XYZ file of C-alpha atoms in Angstrom:
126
model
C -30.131 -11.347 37.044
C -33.602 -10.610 36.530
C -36.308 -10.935 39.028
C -38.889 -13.338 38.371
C -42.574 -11.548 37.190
C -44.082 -11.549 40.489
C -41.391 -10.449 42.565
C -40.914 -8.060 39.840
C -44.601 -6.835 40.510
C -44.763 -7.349 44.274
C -42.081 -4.976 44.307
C -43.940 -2.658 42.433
C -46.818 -3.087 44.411
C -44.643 -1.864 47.858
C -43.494 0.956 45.664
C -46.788 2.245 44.761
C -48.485 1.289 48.043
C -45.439 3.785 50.022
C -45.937 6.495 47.591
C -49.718 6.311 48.057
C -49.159 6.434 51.796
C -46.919 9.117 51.590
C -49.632 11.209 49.622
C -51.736 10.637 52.946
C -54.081 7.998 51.206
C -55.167 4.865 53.294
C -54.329 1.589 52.183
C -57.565 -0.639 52.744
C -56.625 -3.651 51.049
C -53.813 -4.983 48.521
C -54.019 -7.922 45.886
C -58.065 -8.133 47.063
C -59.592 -10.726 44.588
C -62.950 -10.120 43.563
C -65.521 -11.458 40.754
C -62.387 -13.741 39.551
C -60.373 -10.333 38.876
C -57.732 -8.687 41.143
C -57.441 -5.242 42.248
C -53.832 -4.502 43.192
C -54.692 -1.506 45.899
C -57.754 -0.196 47.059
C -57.020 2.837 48.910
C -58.956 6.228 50.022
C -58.189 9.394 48.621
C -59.047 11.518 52.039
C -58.776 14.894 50.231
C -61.335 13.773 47.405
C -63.246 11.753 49.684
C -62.842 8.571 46.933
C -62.361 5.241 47.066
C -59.528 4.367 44.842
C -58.880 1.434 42.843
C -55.501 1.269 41.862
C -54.167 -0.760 38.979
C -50.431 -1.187 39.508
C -47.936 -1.690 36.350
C -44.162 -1.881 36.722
C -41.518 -2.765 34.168
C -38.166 -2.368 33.230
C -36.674 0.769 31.602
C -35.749 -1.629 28.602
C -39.369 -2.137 27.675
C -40.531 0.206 24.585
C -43.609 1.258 25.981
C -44.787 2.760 28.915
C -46.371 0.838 32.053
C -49.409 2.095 32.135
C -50.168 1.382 28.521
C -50.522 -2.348 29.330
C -54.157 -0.975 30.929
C -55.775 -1.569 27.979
C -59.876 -2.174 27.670
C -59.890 -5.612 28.342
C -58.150 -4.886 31.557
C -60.417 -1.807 32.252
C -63.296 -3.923 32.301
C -61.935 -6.672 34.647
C -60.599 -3.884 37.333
C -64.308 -2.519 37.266
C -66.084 -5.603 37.679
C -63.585 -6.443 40.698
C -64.318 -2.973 41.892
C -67.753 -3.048 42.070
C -67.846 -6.745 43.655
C -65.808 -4.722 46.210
C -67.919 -1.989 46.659
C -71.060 -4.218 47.241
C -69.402 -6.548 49.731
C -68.240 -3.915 51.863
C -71.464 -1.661 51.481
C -69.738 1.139 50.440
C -71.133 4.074 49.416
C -68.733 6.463 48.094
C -67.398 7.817 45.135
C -65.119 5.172 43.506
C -61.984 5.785 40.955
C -59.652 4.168 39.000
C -56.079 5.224 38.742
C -53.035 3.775 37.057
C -49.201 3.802 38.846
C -47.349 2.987 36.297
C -42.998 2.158 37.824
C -39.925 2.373 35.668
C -37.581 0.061 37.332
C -33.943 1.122 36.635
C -30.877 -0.718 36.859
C -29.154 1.625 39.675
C -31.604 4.303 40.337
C -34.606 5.342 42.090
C -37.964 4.349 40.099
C -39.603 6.667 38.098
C -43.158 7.122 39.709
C -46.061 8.168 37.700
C -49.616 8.694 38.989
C -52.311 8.756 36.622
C -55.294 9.995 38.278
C -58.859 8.899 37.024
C -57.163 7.157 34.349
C -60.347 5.264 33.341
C -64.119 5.549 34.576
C -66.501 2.841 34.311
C -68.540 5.522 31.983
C -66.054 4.703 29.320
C -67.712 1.149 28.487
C -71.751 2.215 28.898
């Protein structure tokens, strides 16, 4: 049977949030809705000394495109207007970027994991 969406992505979400940990990033906040937009992890990125905003995309291997390219420009532009909502409320003051984990859910194997690093910047739409 298939999972319903959400589970589907909340899944995801635990996925990406464990392999995020397990690169030694922080996990400051998850599903954190902001300027009517939602950011699915906001972590920091110790050895870059970032704040990352992580957009998470999951999907089954029977899809014929790949996760991540469901981050198109329209989506972009709502993950940096969260983003910066975020960074004001909290008063932060660091270096902010956006990457993409984009999950291929399999049938009866481990989910393929890729990490797109800096997959968009906010200089893309100035």
């Amino acid at each position: 049977t298939k999972m319903n969406t959400k589970a589907f992505g909340d899944k995801g979400e635990q996925i990406a949030t464990e392999f995020l940990k397990n690169k030694g990033y922080d996990i400051l906040h998850r599903n954190f809705v902001a300027a009517g937009n939602e950011l699915d992890i906001v972590a920091f990125d110790y050895s870059t000394n970032q704040i990352v905003f992580v957009e998470v995309k999951t999907l089954a291997d029977d899809f014929f495109q790949m996760p991540y390219q469901e981050v198109n420009m329209k989506k972009q532009k709502k993950i940096i207007r969260a983003a910066n909502s975020y960074l004001i409320r909290y008063n932060i003051d660091k270096e902010a970027r956006f990457d993409v984990i984009s999950i291929v859910k399999r049938e009866n194997a481990d989910p393929q994991i890729e990490h797109i690093i800096s997959a968009f910047t906010a200089f893309d739409f100035i």
